[in-house]
Amino acid sequence: MRPLTFSILSFLFFSGLLYAQALDPELEKKASELLHKMTIQEKIGQLSQVNGEYSNISSGMRAKVQKGEIGSILNEVDTKTLNELQRIAVEESRLGIPLIFARDVIHGFKTIFPIPLGQAASWNPDLVEKGARIAAMEASSVGLHWTFAPMIDISRDPRWGRIAESLGEDPYLTSQLGVAMVRGFQGESLADKGTIAACAKHFVGYGAAEGGRDYNIANIPENELYNNYFPPFKACVDAGVATFMPTFNELNGVPASGNAFLFRTVLREDWKFDGFVVSDWESVRQLVVHGVASDNKEAARQGISAGIDMEMASTTYSSHLLKLVEEGTVPESIIDEAVRNILRIKFQLGLFDNPYTNTSDFPPLVAEAHLAAAEEAAVQSCVLLKNERQVLPLQEKAIRKLAVIGPLADDPYEQLGTWIFDGNPGHSITPLSALRSTLKDIAEVHFVKALETSRSYSQSGFPEAAEAAKDADAIVLFLGEESILSGEAHCRADLGLPGAQLELIQAMAQTGKPVITVVMAGRPLALGQALEFSDALLFAWHPGTMGGPAIARLLLGKDAPSGKLPVTFPTSAGQIPMYYNHKNTGKPATEASFIHIDDIPVRAPQTSVGNTSYYLDAGYHPLFPFGYGLSYTRFEYTGLKAANPIVGRGDILQISVQLSNTGDYEAVEVAQLYIRDLVSSITRPVKELKSFQRVRLRPGESRTVTFSLPVEQLAYYYPGRGWEVEPGEFDIWVGGNSEAALKTTVEIR
Ligand code: NOJ
């Protein structure tokens, strides 16, 4: 079919021209004037980011800052040291250019919020924005200006440890939440107090590392790149993100830190990004290790030529750029452009006017309001995956004795999750302590750890756990993964519960008491057997500082769970990749065609007739689909309809559905809208999330939920042609997860 090409307005929207922020002429003038005064050495200095020295300033560091040989410092968080470094830069360097101080503030600074994947389960951009706002406030209060977040790598592989830092597998959800984080960190203006520059990372394809092994290669064809991996990054550019970071790995044979297609063609030329790009840790030097540069000098040439403005940690720029410019291998104009990009953000941050930090200008760290926000975030992040016979919520009146069992019930550190450089477990409230204080005058709480850590195999603690469970009204097990089992370079081939945790659930199930399992983990886990032996299962991710009170609120029914999975849960690692927005194939699996390995007759003849796409031993259904999550109440969707089922380009589809709370609890439902382009020039996914709304309903309450969907949102990227909406029919589903059944069809003419 002939594609509908976009109206000029929609073209501008998708190409970024409409939203690309106009450069501030006054600020540009200041940057140009400053650039004009700089020596080539001072320019190269701006391109260099070095690691801090842990509350120390060596004479070497002092001299470098004095000479303008450093543009940025990362990982220094001591305010006195930061102010002194800044004073040296501002008062003792020739041009007084301030330093920009960076840190990984990933899910909170001191007040730790749930891991990003957990926050994504809230499907709540406002909540995510608030979390980033608080993190920015706390980070700026010590003197930081810049965080390396959000991580918006589409993540379809739970073996990959950094899935914990991601916002899941879906480009639309990741875009919405990534933009929310950027807004939270950067506020209305970078110059405002308490805002910090954000960094969209890792551009691009980090989550597609082969086999889920960190840093490994990614091969992503243009079609996938534009339709799945680029959109969150493009959305963050449109939202004004200040900085970008390349992925460590190679994309289609070219390591990202030397990839001019990504940083020059796509980011600068197509998307009009005007912030700056910082490399990842030593990733420019690693161009040598990848085998695309013969030495560090060549690595520097490739990095700067590709558009990596600032080099983190390695020193190929400071060691070789001068020579490369003198030789004429790198034009000075490229250096000028990189410096200008960096100065622009330093000006926008107001560093020239307010270089120093006075901690007393800010609210205290870990303030009450911050803890309350972290608790709310943890409540909204938890996903209820099973609740047989409505064993949850625990009825306070009926509980006299509660057995709290497991290695993660009372571990203030492990509940914080990965990337918590500045988080302090001393602030954590654990589930055990929250349950004890809430049930103080109501029930006895017996705690037995049973396993030393999540990885322990010794079952010597099991008898004591069984004893505690014997006369309990219910058993609450806290299991999962310690923080260190996910995060950078911490990938797993087996997605089961580590150690003897499964045996512990089995032992508890044998007591005949209701078993409620709470899993804290940094990734989706293959929970099949854990589910079998549990009456209820709440997936809490690593919930952060206030994980304990949040979980207690949910277990005791003070709130109903509302989290929905931002990523598919496979039954086993062997099913990976398993994601909801897959393609149909020419032979899609069906119930009728599926034969389990045990049901194949001996010496059955080999045939290609009637076969479909599945595993003999693992089928084709995930354990839980994307978007899944139960509530204590019941929600019913009825009456899905499109007010205007035949539309043209530039129109806005109006889709409505009746949502009713037919259960007994007030609760929030995340109503999700999915589409499928039925016939298109290239294959399109069987479902794509295009909109969602959080709706709170009291028992018995019904509401019409309306989605306004611009037709442009039905566009996809056709390699070589660009973004198009093809006329024809589209199926539209609305429901509580990606397997929602309620469907209508619209036509684009
Ligand atoms: C390596 C990680 O890949 C990146 O995400 C992080 O921001 C830097 N190190 C700095 O710590």
Coordinates of N, CA and C and ligand atoms in Angstrom, one line a residue, residues 74-75 104 106 148 151 162 165 201-202 206 215 245 248 280-281 312 419 421 488, ligand 1:
L74 N 34.5 13.3 38.2 CA 33.4 12.4 38.6 C 33.7 11.7 39.9
N75 N 32.7 11.3 40.6 CA 32.9 10.5 41.8 C 33.5 11.2 43.0
D104 N 27.1 9.0 39.4 CA 26.0 8.1 39.1 C 24.9 8.2 40.1
I106 N 21.5 7.2 40.3 CA 20.7 6.3 39.4 C 19.2 6.1 39.9
F148 N 24.6 10.5 35.6 CA 24.6 9.7 34.4 C 23.3 8.8 34.4
M151 N 19.0 5.6 32.4 CA 19.4 4.6 31.4 C 18.2 4.1 30.7
R162 N 22.3 -5.4 33.9 CA 21.9 -4.0 34.0 C 20.4 -3.8 33.6
E165 N 18.7 -1.5 35.9 CA 18.8 -0.1 35.8 C 17.9 0.5 34.7
K201 N 21.5 7.4 28.4 CA 22.6 6.4 28.2 C 21.9 5.1 28.0
H202 N 22.5 4.1 27.3 CA 23.8 4.2 26.7 C 23.5 4.0 25.2
Y206 N 22.9 -1.2 24.2 CA 23.6 -1.9 25.3 C 22.7 -3.1 25.8
Y215 N 28.5 -6.0 28.0 CA 29.6 -5.4 27.1 C 29.6 -6.1 25.8
M245 N 25.5 9.5 26.6 CA 26.7 8.6 26.8 C 26.6 7.4 25.9
F248 N 29.0 0.8 25.9 CA 30.4 0.2 25.8 C 30.5 -0.7 24.6
D280 N 31.8 6.6 27.9 CA 31.7 5.8 29.2 C 33.1 5.6 29.7
W281 N 33.2 5.0 30.9 CA 34.5 4.8 31.6 C 35.5 4.1 30.7
M312 N 35.8 10.1 29.5 CA 35.7 9.8 30.9 C 36.9 8.8 31.2
W419 N 23.9 0.1 42.1 CA 24.2 1.5 41.9 C 23.6 2.4 43.0
F421 N 25.8 4.2 45.2 CA 27.1 4.7 45.7 C 26.9 5.4 47.0
E488 N 25.9 -3.8 36.8 CA 26.9 -3.8 35.7 C 27.8 -5.1 35.9
Ligands
NOJ1 C1 30.2 2.7 33.6 C2 28.8 2.6 33.3 O1 28.6 1.8 32.1 C3 28.1 3.9 33.2 O2 26.7 3.7 33.1 C4 28.4 4.8 34.3 O3 27.7 6.0 34.3 C5 29.9 5.0 34.3 N1 30.6 3.8 34.5 C6 30.4 6.0 35.4 O4 30.4 5.3 36.7

